[in-house]
Coordinates of C-alpha atoms and ligand atoms in Angstrom, one line a residue:
M292 CA 0.0 0.0 0.0
D293 CA 1.3 3.5 -0.9
I294 CA -1.2 5.2 1.4
K295 CA -0.8 5.4 5.2
K296 CA -3.7 4.6 7.4
S297 CA -3.4 8.1 9.0
D298 CA -4.9 9.3 5.8
F299 CA -7.9 7.2 6.6
S300 CA -10.5 8.1 4.0
E301 CA -8.0 7.5 1.1
W302 CA -6.6 4.4 2.8
Y303 CA -10.0 2.9 3.2
N304 CA -11.0 3.6 -0.4
T305 CA -7.7 2.1 -1.6
I306 CA -7.8 -1.1 0.5
T307 CA -11.3 -1.9 -0.4
K308 CA -10.2 -1.8 -4.0
D309 CA -6.7 -3.3 -3.8
A310 CA -7.7 -6.2 -1.6
E311 CA -10.6 -6.9 -4.0
L312 CA -13.3 -6.5 -1.4
C313 CA -15.7 -4.7 -3.7
D314 CA -16.2 -3.1 -7.1
L315 CA -17.9 0.2 -7.4
R316 CA -18.3 0.2 -11.2
Y317 CA -21.8 -1.3 -11.2
G318 CA -24.3 0.7 -13.1
I319 CA -26.6 2.0 -10.3
K320 CA -25.3 4.7 -8.0
G321 CA -24.8 3.6 -4.4
F322 CA -25.1 -0.1 -5.4
V323 CA -21.9 -2.1 -4.8
V324 CA -20.6 -5.5 -5.9
F325 CA -19.1 -7.4 -3.0
R326 CA -16.3 -9.7 -4.1
P327 CA -15.4 -13.1 -2.6
W328 CA -12.7 -11.8 -0.2
S329 CA -15.3 -9.7 1.7
V330 CA -18.2 -12.1 1.3
I331 CA -16.3 -15.0 2.8
T332 CA -15.6 -12.9 5.9
M333 CA -19.1 -11.6 6.1
N334 CA -20.5 -15.1 5.8
R335 CA -18.5 -16.1 8.8
M336 CA -19.7 -13.0 10.7
Y337 CA -23.3 -14.0 9.8
G338 CA -22.6 -17.5 11.2
M339 CA -21.3 -16.2 14.5
Y340 CA -24.1 -13.6 14.9
E341 CA -26.8 -16.1 14.0
Q342 CA -25.4 -18.6 16.5
A343 CA -25.8 -15.9 19.2
V344 CA -29.3 -15.0 18.1
E345 CA -30.5 -18.6 17.9
S346 CA -28.9 -19.6 21.2
R347 CA -31.2 -17.0 22.7
G348 CA -34.3 -18.5 21.4
H349 CA -34.7 -16.8 18.0
V350 CA -35.7 -18.9 14.9
P351 CA -35.1 -18.0 11.3
A352 CA -37.7 -17.0 8.7
L353 CA -37.6 -15.3 5.4
F354 CA -40.1 -12.6 4.4
P355 CA -40.7 -11.1 1.0
A356 CA -38.5 -8.2 -0.2
L357 CA -41.6 -6.2 -1.4
I358 CA -44.0 -4.6 1.0
P359 CA -47.4 -3.4 -0.2
E360 CA -47.8 0.3 0.3
S361 CA -50.9 -0.3 2.5
Y362 CA -48.8 -2.3 5.0
F363 CA -46.1 0.2 4.9
M364 CA -48.4 3.1 5.8
K365 CA -49.9 1.7 8.9
E366 CA -47.6 3.2 11.6
S367 CA -47.4 7.0 11.0
D368 CA -44.0 7.7 12.6
H369 CA -42.4 4.9 10.8
V370 CA -43.8 6.1 7.5
K371 CA -42.5 9.6 8.1
G372 CA -39.1 8.3 9.0
F373 CA -38.6 6.0 6.1
V374 CA -40.6 7.2 3.1
P375 CA -37.9 9.6 1.9
E376 CA -35.6 6.7 1.5
V377 CA -37.8 4.1 -0.1
F378 CA -37.4 2.5 -3.6
W379 CA -40.8 1.8 -5.0
V380 CA -41.8 -0.9 -7.5
T381 CA -44.6 0.6 -9.6
E382 CA -44.6 -1.6 -12.7
A383 CA -44.6 -5.3 -13.3
G384 CA -44.7 -7.3 -16.6
G385 CA -45.0 -4.0 -18.5
N386 CA -48.2 -2.9 -16.6
K387 CA -48.5 -0.3 -14.0
L388 CA -49.4 -1.8 -10.6
E389 CA -52.6 -0.8 -8.9
E390 CA -50.8 -0.6 -5.6
R391 CA -47.1 0.2 -5.5
Y392 CA -44.7 -2.0 -3.5
A393 CA -41.9 -0.7 -1.3
M394 CA -38.5 -2.5 -1.5
R395 CA -38.1 -3.2 2.2
P396 CA -35.9 -0.6 3.9
T397 CA -36.5 -2.6 7.1
S398 CA -39.2 -5.3 7.7
E399 CA -41.4 -4.2 10.6
T400 CA -44.4 -3.7 8.4
A401 CA -43.8 -6.9 6.4
M402 CA -43.4 -9.1 9.4
Y403 CA -46.0 -7.5 11.7
S404 CA -48.8 -7.9 9.2
M405 CA -48.2 -11.7 9.5
Y406 CA -47.7 -11.6 13.3
S407 CA -51.2 -10.3 13.7
L408 CA -52.4 -13.5 12.0
W409 CA -50.2 -15.8 14.0
I410 CA -50.5 -14.5 17.5
H411 CA -53.7 -15.4 19.4
G412 CA -52.9 -16.5 23.0
T413 CA -50.1 -16.6 25.5
K414 CA -49.0 -20.0 24.0
D415 CA -47.9 -18.0 20.9
L416 CA -45.6 -15.8 23.0
P417 CA -42.8 -14.9 23.1
L418 CA -42.4 -14.9 19.3
K419 CA -38.7 -14.4 18.4
L420 CA -38.0 -14.4 14.6
Y421 CA -35.1 -13.2 12.7
Q422 CA -34.1 -13.1 9.0
R423 CA -30.8 -12.5 7.2
C424 CA -31.4 -10.4 4.2
Q425 CA -30.5 -7.2 2.3
V426 CA -32.5 -4.0 2.5
W427 CA -32.6 -0.9 0.3
R428 CA -32.5 2.7 1.3
H429 CA -32.1 5.6 -1.0
E430 CA -29.4 7.3 1.0
T431 CA -28.8 10.9 0.2
K432 CA -25.5 11.2 2.2
A433 CA -22.3 10.3 0.4
T434 CA -22.0 6.5 0.0
K435 CA -18.8 4.6 1.0
P436 CA -18.4 0.9 0.5
F437 CA -19.7 -1.2 3.4
I438 CA -20.1 1.9 5.5
R439 CA -23.1 3.3 3.7
S440 CA -24.6 2.1 0.4
R441 CA -28.1 2.0 -0.9
E442 CA -28.3 -1.8 -0.5
F443 CA -26.9 -3.4 2.6
Y444 CA -26.8 -6.8 4.3
W445 CA -28.0 -7.4 7.8
I446 CA -29.8 -9.5 10.3
E447 CA -33.1 -8.2 11.7
A448 CA -34.8 -9.8 14.7
H449 CA -38.4 -8.9 15.6
D450 CA -39.7 -10.1 18.9
C451 CA -43.1 -10.0 20.6
F452 CA -43.8 -10.4 24.3
A453 CA -46.7 -10.5 26.7
T454 CA -45.2 -7.9 29.0
R455 CA -43.2 -4.7 28.9
E456 CA -40.6 -6.2 31.3
E457 CA -39.9 -9.1 28.9
A458 CA -39.4 -6.6 26.1
I459 CA -37.0 -4.6 28.1
A460 CA -35.1 -7.7 29.1
Q461 CA -34.8 -8.5 25.3
V462 CA -33.2 -5.1 24.7
H463 CA -30.6 -6.0 27.3
E464 CA -30.0 -9.4 25.7
D465 CA -29.5 -7.7 22.3
M466 CA -26.8 -5.6 23.9
E467 CA -25.2 -8.6 25.5
M468 CA -25.0 -10.2 22.1
A469 CA -23.3 -7.2 20.6
E470 CA -20.6 -7.6 23.3
E471 CA -20.3 -11.3 22.8
V472 CA -20.0 -11.1 19.0
I473 CA -18.7 -7.7 17.9
H474 CA -16.3 -7.1 20.8
A475 CA -15.3 -10.6 21.9
Q476 CA -15.1 -12.2 18.5
F477 CA -14.7 -9.5 15.9
C478 CA -12.4 -7.5 18.4
V479 CA -14.2 -4.2 17.7
P480 CA -14.8 -1.9 20.7
F481 CA -17.9 0.3 21.0
L482 CA -20.0 2.2 23.5
F483 CA -23.7 1.4 23.9
F484 CA -25.8 4.6 24.0
R485 CA -29.4 5.4 24.6
R486 CA -30.2 7.7 21.7
P487 CA -31.8 11.0 22.6
Q488 CA -35.6 11.2 21.8
W489 CA -35.1 13.3 18.7
D490 CA -32.8 10.7 17.2
K491 CA -34.6 7.4 17.9
F492 CA -35.8 4.9 15.3
A493 CA -39.0 5.9 13.5
G494 CA -41.8 4.3 15.5
A495 CA -39.8 3.3 18.6
E496 CA -40.2 4.3 22.2
D497 CA -36.5 4.1 22.7
T498 CA -33.4 3.3 20.6
Y499 CA -30.2 1.9 21.9
A500 CA -27.2 1.8 19.6
A501 CA -23.6 0.7 19.7
D502 CA -21.2 3.2 18.2
T503 CA -17.6 2.5 17.4
L504 CA -15.0 5.0 16.2
M505 CA -13.2 5.1 12.9
P506 CA -9.5 5.9 12.8
D507 CA -10.3 9.5 11.9
G508 CA -12.2 9.8 15.2
R509 CA -15.7 9.8 13.6
A510 CA -18.4 7.6 15.1
L511 CA -20.0 4.8 13.2
Q512 CA -23.3 3.2 14.4
L513 CA -23.1 -0.6 14.6
P514 CA -26.2 -2.6 15.7
S515 CA -29.1 -0.8 17.3
T516 CA -31.9 -2.3 19.3
H517 CA -35.3 -0.7 19.7
M518 CA -37.9 -0.8 22.4
L519 CA -41.0 -0.5 20.2
G520 CA -43.5 -0.6 23.0
Q521 CA -47.0 -1.1 21.6
H522 CA -46.9 1.4 18.7
F523 CA -46.7 -1.2 16.1
S524 CA -48.9 -3.8 17.8
K525 CA -51.7 -1.2 17.9
A526 CA -51.1 -0.2 14.3
F527 CA -51.0 -3.8 13.1
D528 CA -53.5 -5.2 15.6
I529 CA -51.2 -7.8 17.1
K530 CA -53.2 -9.0 20.1
F531 CA -53.4 -12.0 22.4
T532 CA -55.9 -13.1 24.9
D533 CA -54.4 -13.2 28.4
E534 CA -55.2 -15.7 31.2
K535 CA -58.2 -13.6 32.3
G536 CA -59.6 -13.8 28.8
K537 CA -58.8 -10.1 28.1
D538 CA -57.3 -8.9 24.8
Q539 CA -53.9 -7.3 25.1
Y540 CA -51.5 -5.8 22.6
V541 CA -48.1 -7.4 22.5
W542 CA -44.9 -5.6 23.5
Q543 CA -42.3 -5.5 20.8
T544 CA -38.6 -5.1 20.2
C545 CA -36.4 -5.2 17.1
Y546 CA -32.7 -5.5 16.6
G547 CA -30.6 -4.9 13.5
P548 CA -27.0 -5.8 13.3
A549 CA -25.8 -4.6 9.8
I550 CA -23.2 -7.1 8.9
S551 CA -21.8 -5.2 5.9
R552 CA -21.3 -2.1 8.1
I553 CA -19.8 -4.1 11.0
Y554 CA -17.4 -5.5 8.4
A555 CA -16.4 -1.9 7.6
A556 CA -15.6 -1.5 11.3
V557 CA -13.4 -4.6 11.3
I558 CA -11.4 -3.3 8.3
A559 CA -11.0 0.1 9.8
T560 CA -10.3 -0.9 13.3
H561 CA -7.6 -3.5 12.7
G562 CA -5.9 -2.5 9.3
D563 CA -2.5 -0.9 9.1
D564 CA -0.2 0.8 6.6
K565 CA 0.4 -2.6 4.9
G566 CA -3.3 -3.3 4.4
L567 CA -5.9 -5.5 6.0
V568 CA -5.4 -7.1 9.4
L569 CA -8.1 -9.6 10.3
P570 CA -9.0 -11.6 13.4
V571 CA -8.0 -15.2 12.6
R572 CA -11.6 -16.5 12.8
L573 CA -12.7 -13.9 10.2
A574 CA -9.9 -14.3 7.7
P575 CA -10.9 -16.0 4.4
M576 CA -7.5 -17.6 4.3
Q577 CA -5.9 -18.0 7.7
V578 CA -2.5 -19.5 6.9
V579 CA -0.5 -19.0 3.8
I580 CA 2.5 -21.2 3.2
V581 CA 5.2 -19.6 1.1
P582 CA 8.0 -21.9 -0.1
I583 CA 11.4 -20.4 -0.6
L584 CA 12.4 -22.2 -3.7
K585 CA 15.7 -22.9 -5.5
E586 CA 15.6 -25.0 -8.6
E587 CA 17.7 -27.9 -7.3
T588 CA 15.8 -28.4 -4.0
K589 CA 12.3 -27.4 -5.2
Q590 CA 10.7 -30.8 -4.9
K591 CA 11.9 -31.4 -1.3
V592 CA 10.7 -28.0 -0.1
L593 CA 7.3 -28.3 -1.9
E594 CA 6.8 -31.8 -0.4
R595 CA 7.5 -30.4 3.1
C596 CA 5.0 -27.6 2.4
K597 CA 2.3 -30.1 1.5
E598 CA 3.1 -32.1 4.7
V599 CA 2.7 -29.1 6.8
A600 CA -0.5 -28.0 5.0
K601 CA -1.9 -31.5 5.7
M602 CA -1.1 -31.2 9.4
I603 CA -3.0 -27.9 9.8
S604 CA -5.7 -27.8 7.2
C605 CA -8.1 -29.6 9.6
C606 CA -8.1 -26.5 11.7
F607 CA -7.1 -23.6 9.5
F608 CA -8.0 -22.4 6.0
T609 CA -4.7 -22.9 4.4
K610 CA -3.1 -22.3 1.0
I611 CA 0.3 -23.0 -0.4
D612 CA 1.4 -20.2 -2.7
D613 CA 3.6 -22.0 -5.1
S614 CA 3.1 -19.5 -7.9
D615 CA 6.0 -18.1 -9.9
R616 CA 6.2 -14.8 -8.1
T617 CA 9.0 -13.9 -5.8
P618 CA 8.7 -14.7 -2.1
G619 CA 8.9 -10.9 -1.3
F620 CA 6.0 -10.2 -3.7
K621 CA 4.0 -12.9 -2.1
F622 CA 4.7 -11.6 1.4
N623 CA 3.4 -8.2 0.5
E624 CA 0.4 -9.5 -1.3
W625 CA -0.8 -11.7 1.5
E626 CA 0.0 -9.1 4.1
M627 CA -2.1 -6.6 2.2
K628 CA -5.0 -9.1 2.0
G629 CA -4.8 -9.6 5.8
V630 CA -3.8 -13.3 6.1
P631 CA -3.1 -13.6 9.8
I632 CA -0.4 -16.2 9.7
R633 CA 2.4 -16.9 7.2
I634 CA 4.6 -20.0 7.2
E635 CA 7.9 -19.8 5.3
I636 CA 9.8 -22.9 4.4
G637 CA 13.1 -23.1 2.6
M638 CA 15.6 -25.9 2.1
R639 CA 17.6 -24.9 5.3
D640 CA 14.3 -25.2 7.3
V641 CA 13.6 -28.6 5.8
E642 CA 17.1 -29.8 6.9
A643 CA 16.7 -28.3 10.4
D644 CA 13.2 -29.8 10.5
V645 CA 11.6 -26.4 11.4
V646 CA 9.3 -23.9 9.8
I647 CA 9.2 -20.1 10.2
V648 CA 5.8 -18.8 11.5
V649 CA 5.2 -15.0 10.9
R650 CA 2.4 -13.1 12.6
R651 CA 0.6 -10.5 10.5
D652 CA -0.4 -8.3 13.4
T653 CA 3.1 -7.9 15.0
G654 CA 5.5 -9.1 12.3
E655 CA 7.0 -11.4 14.8
K656 CA 8.9 -14.4 13.4
I657 CA 8.8 -17.7 15.4
K658 CA 10.9 -20.8 14.6
V659 CA 8.8 -23.9 15.2
K660 CA 9.7 -27.6 15.0
T661 CA 7.7 -29.2 12.2
S662 CA 6.1 -31.8 14.4
E663 CA 4.8 -29.1 16.7
V664 CA 3.4 -26.7 14.1
D665 CA -0.3 -27.5 14.6
A666 CA -0.2 -27.0 18.4
K667 CA 1.9 -23.8 18.0
L668 CA -0.6 -22.4 15.4
D669 CA -3.5 -22.7 17.9
E670 CA -1.5 -20.7 20.4
V671 CA -0.5 -18.1 17.8
A672 CA -4.1 -17.7 16.5
Q673 CA -5.4 -17.1 20.0
A674 CA -2.6 -14.6 20.7
I675 CA -3.4 -12.7 17.5
D676 CA -7.1 -12.3 18.3
K677 CA -6.3 -11.3 21.9
N678 CA -3.7 -8.7 20.7
L679 CA -6.1 -7.2 18.2
R680 CA -8.8 -6.8 20.8
E681 CA -6.5 -5.3 23.4
R682 CA -4.9 -3.0 20.9
A683 CA -8.2 -1.8 19.7
D684 CA -9.6 -1.3 23.2
K685 CA -6.6 0.7 24.3
W686 CA -6.8 3.0 21.3
F687 CA -10.5 3.4 21.8
E688 CA -10.2 4.3 25.5
G689 CA -7.8 7.0 24.6
K690 CA -10.3 8.5 22.3
V691 CA -12.9 9.2 25.0
A692 CA -12.7 12.6 26.7
H693 CA -14.8 15.0 28.8
A694 CA -15.7 18.7 28.4
D695 CA -17.6 21.1 30.6
S696 CA -18.2 23.8 28.0
M697 CA -19.0 24.3 24.3
E698 CA -15.5 25.8 23.8
D699 CA -13.8 22.9 25.5
L700 CA -15.9 20.4 23.4
G701 CA -14.6 22.1 20.3
K702 CA -11.0 21.7 21.4
K703 CA -11.4 18.1 22.3
L704 CA -13.0 17.2 19.0
E705 CA -10.3 19.2 17.1
A706 CA -7.6 17.3 19.1
G707 CA -9.0 14.0 17.6
H708 CA -11.1 12.8 20.4
G709 CA -14.0 10.6 19.2
F710 CA -16.5 10.7 22.0
V711 CA -16.6 13.7 24.3
R712 CA -18.8 13.5 27.4
V713 CA -20.7 16.7 28.1
P714 CA -23.3 17.8 30.7
F715 CA -26.6 18.4 28.9
C716 CA -30.0 19.8 29.9
T717 CA -32.1 16.8 28.6
D718 CA -32.3 13.9 26.2
Q719 CA -36.1 14.6 25.8
M720 CA -37.4 16.4 22.7
E721 CA -36.7 19.9 24.3
G722 CA -33.0 19.1 24.1
E723 CA -32.9 19.0 20.3
K724 CA -32.3 22.8 20.1
C725 CA -29.2 22.4 22.2
A726 CA -28.0 19.4 20.0
D727 CA -28.5 21.7 17.0
M728 CA -26.2 24.3 18.5
V729 CA -23.5 21.6 19.0
K730 CA -23.9 20.7 15.4
E731 CA -23.6 24.3 14.2
R732 CA -20.7 25.2 16.4
H733 CA -18.5 22.1 16.0
S734 CA -20.2 19.7 13.5
G735 CA -20.7 17.4 16.4
N736 CA -23.7 15.1 17.0
I737 CA -25.2 14.2 20.3
R738 CA -25.1 10.4 20.2
G739 CA -26.7 9.6 23.5
S740 CA -26.1 8.8 27.1
L741 CA -24.2 5.7 28.2
F742 CA -26.7 2.9 28.6
K743 CA -25.4 1.2 31.7
S744 CA -24.6 4.2 33.7
S745 CA -25.7 5.9 36.8
D746 CA -23.5 8.7 35.9
V747 CA -25.6 11.9 36.6
P748 CA -24.1 15.4 36.6
K749 CA -24.2 17.3 39.8
D750 CA -24.1 21.1 39.8
K751 CA -23.3 21.3 36.1
S752 CA -24.8 23.3 33.3
C753 CA -25.8 22.3 29.8
I754 CA -23.0 23.2 27.5
A755 CA -25.5 24.8 25.0
C756 CA -28.3 26.5 27.0
G757 CA -26.7 26.9 30.4
K758 CA -29.7 25.3 32.2
P759 CA -29.0 22.8 34.9
A760 CA -27.7 19.6 33.4
T761 CA -29.7 16.4 34.0
V762 CA -27.7 13.9 31.9
Y763 CA -24.3 13.3 30.5
E764 CA -24.5 13.0 26.7
Y765 CA -21.7 12.0 24.4
A766 CA -20.9 14.2 21.4
A767 CA -19.0 12.9 18.3
R768 CA -18.6 13.7 14.7
Q769 CA -20.3 10.9 12.8
Y770 CA -20.4 9.0 9.5
Ligands
ZN964 ZN1 -29.5 22.6 26.9

């Protein structure tokens, strides 16, 4: 790579192209072709996320991509929030349709129209369904591959409960999953915020969202989970008869981890000046064996490479790169593509009965006895993921700051801090004016208050209006 990661935007555009993650030359603006090297990783991510979702009682379903306009219009806040972004199908088979169909921007209205047919009594609850699918939104902001495009890939889980308490417990469980998957397995740190009322999901009572930081200090939203309350169940007539024979509306939640965007966070969080760096469990190819060949000993070295590949291919996606290119060229290429472990084998290593194991994350070279290579690789793989997570956490922690005034907030943001904690008058609708001031002054957005926090300001004033502060909000510049 010719571009340093410190020039993040350029670096990101370059790596997504050079590592063949996507191709932007498709003929519809904002629609991106994802290539195998990204899709293999995203499929793994789907697998891990789906395991977390299913182990908590969700079952999969698949709903149609088209939503009749009449379904879509049932919940008024939802309509207002999404209509500006909807792609409509207005014609089929050469004829204009009587009713137009929305290409789902999200599936509440598709799924809940069926939920009202399926839910009758307490025996039908809780209902916890999820689907993996793509959705379409006509974004007006600048698109960037994986970060924001007009078609993206996600999981959406939509749950119904008999009580408000169960719905709230589900919101907590959704956050727990984000920690277990995105942080523990993808090694990407984030903070979970309760969004201010003016920035919640269209149709929700409350929105909670995990925000990570890009290397340029700007915030990127990863999954969000929404307490829908009974807004949708009333609009869609999703009712059950309780034990006393009384009809009740269900309590609902929905959860939307956008896999393609979380993939962007993986690239951005771990990559370096040489290119991609991937957690071992997400790498399409986990080990590349590069033979160091001389004509006269070629056969012996290649044979050893095959033996080693055989030893480890049970546990690692492995490839021997025996192409005609020079070893140096191959090293650069696979480093750029983010292969976590390289094994080098030359004739001298064959004679000494060793291999050289090289870590992508640290560049460390380790000499390992051939017979011990499989055990050693397990250890190295774990060490790599641990290092990536700790390195990312440490960087992230250093990006969080505090400010007591508008001026200080500006300084902290200019100094490269991602999240700045500020005393704020309120996160209810009346606070929106103050949030607008933050945007005007410093191009900062109020992302929310820390979800799991009893952190309440004492004797502090709102940085915008000067009224007594009731909440600590986190400000950030955002994608
Ligand atoms: Zn204020």
